[in-house]
Amino acid sequence: MSETRPVVVEVHELRKSFGAHTVLDGVSLEVLRGETVVVLGGSGEGKSVFLKHVNGLLRPDHGSVSVLGCNVSELPEDEMVGLRRRVSYIFQQCALFDSLTVGENVAFPLREHTDLGDSDVARHVAVLLERVGLAGTETLAPSELSGGMRKRVALARGLALDPEVILYDEPTAGLDPLTGLAITALIGEVTRTTGATSLVVTHDIAVAAKLADRVAFLSSGRFTFTGTMAGAARQGGDVGRFVRAGGVYA
Amino acid sequence: MSIFGRLYDLTWRRVRHLGGVALLGRAVAARLVTPPWDGREIIRQLEAMGVRSTNLAAVIALFTGMVLALQTAYTLAAFGAKLYIGEVVGLSLIRELGPVLTALMVGGRVGSGITAELGSMTVSEQVEAMRSLGADPLRKLVAPRMLALLMGLPLLVVFADIAGIFGGLLISTWELGLTPGFYFSHVLRLLQFGDFLSGIGKSVFFAFAIGLIASYNGLSATGGADGVGKATTDTVVAVAITVLVLDFFLTKLFLAL
Ligand SMILES: Nc1ncnc2c1ncn2[C@@H]1O[C@H](COP(=O)(O)OP(=O)(O)OP(=O)(O)O)[C@@H](O)[C@H]1O
Ligand SMILES: [Mg+2]
């Protein structure tokens, strides 16, 4: 891993509280171009809150977040559009628009940000769905899909604009182990074929083991460990216990 | 917490609430007056909320007109009120009851629908997904619903006015033995175009208030299905109170004009 790669995501001393409840208490992280960093942490530790700051969906109380050279924490909402075209967020609950079909969901970013005509959009959508293994599902409603299929559609929608950065929030949560593995493999393949910079938030050790160039362990509002998975497994304390509990590094 | 602490907390929450509604109102208003407008979505919303509310609005107004006619005839019989049923029914419906009852009904039905829809989108991260995809939820979701309300409610009020006056006619002719011609001439005798305008004018303000409250509650829903349920109930209550309070001030305002 050469150190000359540019920093794509830079989070500095990020703090966030909701009322009296401090969720993030000064976290810092840098992600290099093309790198996959996995943020590990228990339920309710603030992993989703962290990731939402990277996409500008939440505003920090203190600290700064910069993505692809844009200061996300200070950009007004309407000036964030240009950045958001280049960054995709795959939501924990998939967040498919349930009033739209699968095809319309995947077409949404294309219609919003490109001047493609109907037939071009349809062709793009077909290619995207095929890429995630769901060819021909355009006319289904999101409510007709299984959890794994929903993830795939969310991924197809997120890939529509060829993002440079992809943020994954719990990509395998709520899936059976086999489906989880398939989704993990798909993410790995996306990373290889697009070269996108990825930030993956999860409590699934198997996901981290497969995808992570580096991991950061979130606990009590701080990153208590940053380094490789193997390094994390050798750690004492919470980090080591958490990583070894996954069974991959027994 | 002490009772004063709780009172302070409650008051502060209310004030923040009002502030949030006001900010949303400004942001939505800005999107209502600037293009692009999504015509297809507006028509879809108009169809969903307006067309399906028509029957309900008509039935409510019809029976209100009938009750008004009956009450006027019997309770004010000593003053010879029977002859003035047309005036009473016409004026009170067009100035007051048509817009208010329709707003209460539409507010309950359509407002709670908007809150439920936006609320479930909010708690399932669909609203954040929209922002994350570089689209503006206020323009995509709130503006079309608001415009549909602003167009639909006044139309429903006109419809309700007609149904209510027809209700008065039924009672006047069947129960009280007046001729339709007599009834209608009295409906129109004191009625001025300004009365009609004041009723329709009110309904425009009601529509904005309903849309705003419903959208705010939907977009600020938290938790899961129970959070959406709570937000929906809040909307029904808040809309009812707001319509009645707003009606008082609008009545005073329009009378002063
Ligand atoms: N908008 C919000 N308002 C208030 N509290 C919030 C909000 N968003 C998150 N929280 C709180 O912040 C904490 C962290 O939430 P977050 O969703 O980031 O956890 P997580 O690490 O993603 O957990 P999970 O594994 O369950 O997804 C939780 O206690 C949650 O209640
Ligand atoms: Mg989460």
XYZ file of C-alpha atoms and ligand atoms in Angstrom:
539
model
C 0.000 0.000 0.000
C 1.847 3.092 -1.151
C 1.585 6.159 1.027
C 1.437 8.503 -1.980
C -2.220 7.751 -2.649
C -4.424 10.758 -1.983
C -6.683 10.892 1.060
C -10.278 10.622 -0.129
C -12.147 10.680 3.169
C -10.781 12.666 6.068
C -12.627 12.813 9.376
C -11.061 14.940 12.051
C -12.042 15.027 15.733
C -15.716 14.450 14.948
C -18.088 14.890 17.858
C -21.837 14.382 17.863
C -24.415 14.314 20.638
C -28.165 13.889 20.561
C -29.436 15.854 23.536
C -27.419 14.679 26.526
C -26.380 11.472 24.771
C -22.864 11.726 23.313
C -22.565 9.260 20.448
C -19.281 10.277 18.823
C -16.680 11.742 21.128
C -13.856 12.846 18.872
C -13.237 10.313 16.113
C -10.639 10.750 13.379
C -10.074 8.594 10.304
C -8.401 8.843 6.921
C -9.267 6.660 3.957
C -6.934 6.576 0.947
C -8.024 6.311 -2.658
C -9.014 2.755 -3.545
C -8.758 1.572 0.026
C -11.455 -0.376 1.885
C -11.746 0.578 5.525
C -14.158 -1.326 7.751
C -15.572 0.356 10.836
C -16.344 -2.299 13.430
C -18.379 -1.788 16.545
C -21.212 -3.129 18.638
C -24.870 -2.307 18.143
C -25.773 1.238 19.042
C -22.132 2.405 19.211
C -22.796 5.040 16.564
C -21.562 3.371 13.391
C -24.493 4.584 11.323
C -24.211 8.052 12.841
C -20.540 8.109 11.837
C -21.266 7.050 8.258
C -24.080 9.578 7.874
C -21.628 12.356 8.680
C -19.413 11.227 5.814
C -22.360 11.725 3.438
C -23.395 15.018 5.009
C -26.701 13.541 6.169
C -25.830 14.613 9.707
C -23.895 17.705 10.794
C -21.088 17.435 13.343
C -21.217 19.337 16.606
C -17.432 19.663 16.431
C -14.715 18.615 14.063
C -14.635 18.345 10.321
C -15.430 15.854 7.594
C -13.982 16.179 4.147
C -14.673 13.901 1.207
C -12.986 14.136 -2.217
C -11.620 17.508 -1.175
C -15.033 18.977 -0.250
C -15.672 20.087 3.293
C -18.884 18.162 3.883
C -19.395 19.500 7.380
C -19.722 23.090 6.164
C -21.282 22.701 2.724
C -24.912 23.856 2.550
C -27.338 21.093 1.586
C -27.988 22.347 -1.941
C -24.271 22.572 -2.750
C -23.723 18.982 -1.689
C -25.465 17.596 -4.776
C -22.315 17.613 -6.893
C -20.427 15.649 -4.262
C -23.258 13.201 -3.655
C -23.248 12.199 -7.322
C -19.730 10.874 -6.715
C -20.465 9.186 -3.376
C -22.976 6.370 -2.884
C -24.554 5.374 0.386
C -25.952 1.852 0.744
C -28.360 2.083 3.659
C -28.712 -0.388 6.499
C -32.400 -0.956 5.661
C -31.714 -0.626 1.911
C -34.068 2.383 1.758
C -35.601 1.413 -1.564
C -38.416 3.758 -2.545
C -41.399 1.521 -2.017
C -43.721 3.545 -4.203
C -41.436 2.786 -7.172
C -40.610 -0.476 -8.939
C -37.149 -2.041 -8.826
C -36.366 -0.599 -12.246
C -37.524 2.888 -11.266
C -35.454 2.697 -8.086
C -32.307 1.958 -10.034
C -33.230 4.571 -12.633
C -33.773 7.258 -9.979
C -30.192 8.636 -9.889
C -29.948 8.452 -13.684
C -33.137 10.462 -14.133
C -32.083 12.903 -11.447
C -28.584 13.617 -12.731
C -28.338 12.695 -16.407
C -30.158 13.688 -19.585
C -30.491 10.119 -20.796
C -33.681 9.282 -22.675
C -36.081 6.555 -21.603
C -34.513 3.813 -23.701
C -30.970 4.651 -22.584
C -32.073 4.670 -18.956
C -33.750 1.289 -19.439
C -30.589 -0.133 -21.001
C -28.438 1.197 -18.143
C -30.840 -0.203 -15.562
C -30.776 -3.635 -17.206
C -26.966 -3.666 -17.161
C -26.845 -2.561 -13.512
C -29.350 -5.203 -12.425
C -27.454 -7.861 -14.303
C -24.266 -6.801 -12.552
C -25.832 -7.496 -9.144
C -27.363 -10.765 -10.325
C -30.946 -9.587 -10.671
C -31.425 -9.387 -14.419
C -35.028 -8.985 -15.503
C -36.476 -7.880 -12.172
C -37.325 -4.328 -13.299
C -41.068 -4.551 -12.826
C -41.071 -6.079 -9.336
C -42.102 -3.983 -6.353
C -39.599 -3.676 -3.472
C -42.139 -5.345 -1.187
C -41.904 -8.505 -3.318
C -38.150 -8.858 -2.741
C -36.233 -10.926 -0.207
C -33.688 -9.230 2.064
C -30.778 -10.297 -0.120
C -32.475 -9.060 -3.275
C -33.202 -5.714 -1.633
C -29.506 -5.322 -0.840
C -28.655 -6.099 -4.444
C -31.124 -3.534 -5.756
C -29.766 -0.944 -3.318
C -26.300 -1.721 -4.605
C -27.396 -1.420 -8.232
C -28.963 1.955 -7.468
C -25.783 3.022 -5.707
C -23.629 2.008 -8.669
C -25.725 3.838 -11.261
C -23.556 6.952 -11.397
C -20.169 5.167 -11.166
C -19.346 6.460 -7.686
C -15.770 7.084 -6.599
C -16.632 6.429 -2.971
C -19.132 3.865 -1.672
C -20.392 3.883 1.910
C -21.914 0.616 3.098
C -23.987 0.563 6.283
C -24.269 -3.000 7.629
C -24.416 -4.662 4.214
C -25.125 -8.089 5.704
C -27.335 -7.214 8.667
C -30.547 -9.217 8.731
C -29.399 -11.701 6.077
C -28.854 -15.430 6.514
C -25.158 -16.433 6.530
C -25.093 -17.694 2.961
C -26.818 -14.646 1.532
C -24.505 -12.520 3.661
C -21.521 -14.256 2.096
C -22.896 -13.707 -1.397
C -23.412 -9.996 -0.721
C -19.911 -9.737 0.746
C -18.494 -11.382 -2.355
C -20.477 -8.992 -4.535
C -19.089 -5.998 -2.657
C -15.579 -7.363 -3.068
C -16.163 -7.719 -6.775
C -17.555 -4.197 -7.053
C -14.490 -2.857 -5.287
C -12.178 -4.770 -7.648
C -13.960 -3.786 -10.845
C -14.614 -0.133 -10.011
C -11.588 0.633 -7.872
C -13.938 2.629 -5.676
C -12.870 3.771 -2.239
C -15.052 1.966 0.297
C -16.040 2.614 3.857
C -17.930 -0.326 5.326
C -19.675 -0.170 8.665
C -20.494 -3.522 10.228
C -20.479 -5.710 13.299
C -19.985 -8.787 11.099
C -16.426 -10.081 11.507
C -16.684 -12.226 8.379
C -17.373 -9.119 6.299
C -14.412 -7.318 7.806
C -12.126 -10.309 7.287
C -13.075 -10.552 3.613
C -13.086 -6.884 2.670
C -10.931 -4.830 4.990
C -7.595 -3.352 4.049
C -7.805 -1.724 7.448
C -10.306 -1.756 10.303
C -11.227 0.892 12.823
C -12.917 -0.204 16.027
C -15.584 2.125 17.394
C -16.221 1.908 21.098
C -17.695 4.464 23.516
C -17.578 7.166 20.874
C -13.926 6.712 19.901
C -11.805 4.654 17.559
C -9.927 2.598 20.117
C -8.022 0.677 17.439
C -7.030 1.300 13.823
C -4.994 -1.236 11.847
C -5.242 -4.597 10.108
C -7.695 -7.332 11.031
C -4.892 -9.663 12.062
C -3.533 -6.911 14.274
C -6.964 -6.388 15.801
C -7.288 -10.098 16.576
C -4.027 -9.991 18.535
C -5.189 -7.050 20.642
C -6.279 -7.468 24.226
C -9.384 -5.859 25.664
C -12.626 -5.114 23.821
C -11.124 -5.002 20.355
C -9.539 -8.448 20.507
C -12.567 -10.013 22.194
C -14.915 -8.507 19.616
C -12.849 -9.669 16.659
C -12.167 -13.147 18.030
C -15.859 -13.582 18.900
C -16.572 -13.655 15.162
C -14.985 -17.107 14.993
C -12.784 -16.226 12.019
C -9.773 -15.466 14.263
C -10.338 -17.963 17.079
C -37.689 16.257 37.560
C -39.549 19.026 39.358
C -42.858 20.224 38.047
C -41.201 23.463 36.906
C -38.481 21.543 35.140
C -41.092 19.487 33.343
C -43.091 22.559 32.437
C -39.957 24.244 31.094
C -39.103 21.146 29.112
C -42.566 20.925 27.612
C -42.673 24.606 26.725
C -39.233 24.487 25.166
C -40.228 21.473 23.069
C -43.339 23.282 21.864
C -41.350 26.369 20.921
C -38.760 24.314 19.027
C -41.616 22.523 17.294
C -43.141 25.797 16.158
C -39.746 26.998 15.006
C -39.283 23.824 12.989
C -42.702 24.174 11.383
C -41.981 27.798 10.497
C -38.628 26.941 8.910
C -40.197 24.113 6.949
C -42.963 26.479 5.842
C -40.430 28.927 4.456
C -38.427 26.225 2.703
C -41.527 24.653 1.169
C -42.967 28.012 0.094
C -39.724 28.754 -1.746
C -40.089 25.492 -3.668
C -43.749 26.109 -4.484
C -42.978 29.299 -6.377
C -39.892 28.144 -8.271
C -39.735 25.519 -11.038
C -39.437 22.670 -11.763
C -42.847 21.372 -10.763
C -43.601 17.719 -11.180
C -46.979 17.925 -12.919
C -47.554 14.205 -13.041
C -46.888 13.755 -9.339
C -49.151 16.713 -8.466
C -52.000 15.177 -10.454
C -51.378 11.797 -8.837
C -51.584 13.389 -5.390
C -54.622 15.443 -6.357
C -56.319 12.261 -7.462
C -55.299 10.351 -4.350
C -56.393 12.961 -1.836
C -58.908 15.151 -3.613
C -61.052 12.905 -5.721
C -61.437 10.319 -3.003
C -62.418 12.948 -0.431
C -65.215 14.325 -2.562
C -67.936 11.970 -1.420
C -67.088 12.467 2.203
C -67.055 16.260 1.864
C -70.387 16.158 0.059
C -72.109 13.963 2.641
C -70.879 16.061 5.541
C -71.989 19.300 3.905
C -75.318 17.875 2.799
C -76.292 16.874 6.311
C -74.938 20.099 7.781
C -77.167 22.041 5.403
C -80.143 19.913 6.387
C -79.510 20.330 10.108
C -79.007 24.064 9.709
C -82.334 24.379 7.959
C -84.134 22.323 10.592
C -82.579 24.110 13.545
C -83.232 27.526 12.096
C -86.833 26.725 11.351
C -87.669 25.246 14.762
C -85.512 27.023 17.300
C -86.034 30.450 15.807
C -89.654 29.886 14.826
C -90.795 32.570 17.259
C -88.880 35.164 15.241
C -90.417 34.005 11.988
C -87.123 32.527 10.971
C -88.678 30.024 8.620
C -88.700 32.635 5.906
C -84.990 33.316 6.328
C -83.709 29.769 6.112
C -82.160 30.524 2.753
C -80.086 33.378 4.141
C -78.975 31.439 7.222
C -78.016 28.315 5.318
C -76.321 30.185 2.482
C -74.305 32.624 4.563
C -73.188 30.282 7.291
C -72.232 27.548 4.888
C -70.363 29.657 2.422
C -68.631 31.931 4.893
C -67.914 29.448 7.623
C -69.088 25.880 7.720
C -68.176 24.835 4.198
C -64.487 25.740 4.510
C -64.110 24.747 8.169
C -65.865 21.390 8.055
C -64.168 20.449 4.820
C -60.768 21.456 6.211
C -61.371 19.442 9.372
C -62.367 16.420 7.368
C -59.657 16.696 4.733
C -57.145 17.605 7.417
C -57.948 14.446 9.312
C -58.050 12.194 6.299
C -55.470 13.628 3.934
C -53.207 15.107 6.606
C -52.892 11.843 8.481
C -52.275 10.088 5.173
C -49.420 12.444 4.328
C -47.878 12.016 7.779
C -48.133 8.240 7.598
C -46.588 8.137 4.144
C -43.743 10.576 4.805
C -43.265 9.145 8.291
C -42.751 5.599 7.071
C -40.375 6.905 4.411
C -38.458 8.786 7.099
C -38.075 5.900 9.540
C -37.075 3.481 6.770
C -34.312 5.890 5.657
C -35.970 6.593 2.291
C -35.912 10.337 2.868
C -32.217 10.223 3.732
C -31.658 7.986 0.706
C -33.250 10.647 -1.445
C -30.920 13.304 -0.064
C -28.004 10.948 -0.443
C -28.905 10.445 -4.113
C -28.680 14.194 -4.575
C -32.434 14.818 -4.747
C -34.389 17.289 -2.632
C -37.118 15.589 -0.535
C -38.935 18.888 -0.026
C -39.233 19.345 -3.768
C -39.869 15.681 -4.572
C -42.175 14.745 -1.706
C -43.569 17.766 0.101
C -44.123 20.269 -2.713
C -46.409 18.078 -4.858
C -48.544 17.169 -1.855
C -48.737 20.794 -0.801
C -49.715 21.977 -4.279
C -52.334 19.243 -4.547
C -53.803 20.406 -1.233
C -53.709 24.076 -2.251
C -55.640 23.263 -5.421
C -57.820 20.482 -4.082
C -59.153 21.944 -0.858
C -60.728 25.079 -2.396
C -62.369 22.895 -5.044
C -63.701 20.585 -2.363
C -65.061 23.608 -0.512
C -66.972 24.771 -3.573
C -68.345 21.290 -3.872
C -69.296 21.215 -0.189
C -71.003 24.626 -0.454
C -73.183 23.331 -3.256
C -74.003 20.115 -1.405
C -74.851 22.038 1.779
C -77.171 24.448 0.026
C -78.836 21.493 -1.623
C -79.295 19.933 1.841
C -81.057 23.097 2.994
C -83.237 22.934 -0.077
C -84.328 19.371 0.712
C -85.529 20.336 4.199
C -87.090 23.600 3.087
C -89.227 21.924 0.468
C -90.030 18.595 2.114
C -90.353 19.584 5.730
C -91.226 23.209 5.696
C -93.262 23.557 2.527
C -91.270 26.338 0.893
C -90.859 26.387 -2.870
C -87.376 25.888 -4.346
C -87.620 29.269 -6.030
C -88.340 30.982 -2.729
C -85.475 29.160 -1.008
C -82.939 29.992 -3.695
C -83.934 33.618 -3.938
C -83.293 33.898 -0.205
C -79.978 32.033 -0.419
C -78.817 34.580 -2.956
C -80.455 37.647 -1.407
C -77.753 38.645 1.069
C -74.921 36.626 -0.369
C -72.156 38.643 -1.981
C -69.202 37.566 -4.001
C -67.004 38.661 -1.110
C -68.583 36.028 1.125
C -67.684 33.367 -1.364
C -64.145 34.726 -1.701
C -63.677 34.838 2.052
C -64.685 31.195 2.337
C -62.401 30.104 -0.482
C -59.621 32.353 0.812
C -59.788 30.676 4.193
C -59.524 27.267 2.623
C -56.242 28.223 0.948
C -54.740 29.082 4.345
C -56.178 25.885 5.816
C -54.633 23.854 2.997
C -51.189 25.319 3.636
C -51.481 24.709 7.378
C -52.659 21.118 6.904
C -49.884 20.315 4.446
C -47.258 21.919 6.633
C -48.266 20.200 9.865
C -48.672 16.847 8.145
C -45.316 17.074 6.372
C -43.475 18.292 9.449
C -44.812 15.461 11.585
C -44.012 12.919 8.890
C -40.474 14.135 8.286
C -39.689 14.311 11.997
C -41.068 10.869 12.845
C -38.566 8.692 14.698
C -38.374 5.069 15.748
C -40.386 2.490 13.873
C -44.034 1.853 13.150
C -45.055 3.142 16.575
C -43.287 6.441 15.886
C -45.221 6.795 12.639
C -48.467 5.983 14.429
C -47.785 8.613 17.045
C -46.907 11.208 14.419
C -50.130 10.437 12.569
C -52.249 10.931 15.687
C -50.399 14.162 16.403
C -51.322 15.396 12.949
C -55.033 14.728 13.375
C -55.109 16.627 16.670
C -52.849 19.472 15.582
C -54.718 19.992 12.323
C -58.106 20.144 14.063
C -56.907 22.716 16.590
C -55.019 24.742 14.005
C -57.969 24.906 11.611
C -60.323 26.172 14.318
C -57.891 28.708 15.785
C -56.792 29.880 12.363
C -60.431 30.236 11.354
C -61.038 32.670 14.196
C -58.147 34.899 13.202
C -58.901 34.687 9.497
C -62.526 35.592 10.171
C -61.425 38.666 12.121
C -58.930 39.552 9.422
C -61.378 39.176 6.549
C -64.043 41.158 8.405
C -61.552 43.967 8.866
C -60.654 44.090 5.168
N -31.380 11.106 14.875
C -31.095 10.648 16.109
N -31.613 11.251 17.193
C -31.322 10.807 18.431
N -30.540 9.769 18.697
C -29.987 9.121 17.661
C -30.239 9.522 16.314
N -29.563 8.706 15.491
C -28.928 7.829 16.291
N -29.173 8.073 17.586
C -28.620 7.330 18.726
O -27.246 7.186 18.515
C -26.813 5.918 18.941
C -26.038 5.252 17.848
O -26.886 4.937 16.792
P -26.411 4.209 15.463
O -27.620 3.977 14.643
O -25.306 4.965 14.845
O -25.861 2.835 16.016
P -25.169 1.669 15.186
O -23.799 1.543 15.679
O -25.377 1.921 13.742
O -26.010 0.430 15.675
P -26.676 -0.753 14.836
O -25.682 -1.837 14.785
O -27.862 -1.100 15.666
O -27.047 -0.226 13.487
C -28.033 5.144 19.352
O -28.095 5.131 20.744
C -29.188 5.941 18.786
O -30.275 5.886 19.663
Mg -26.507 1.206 12.251
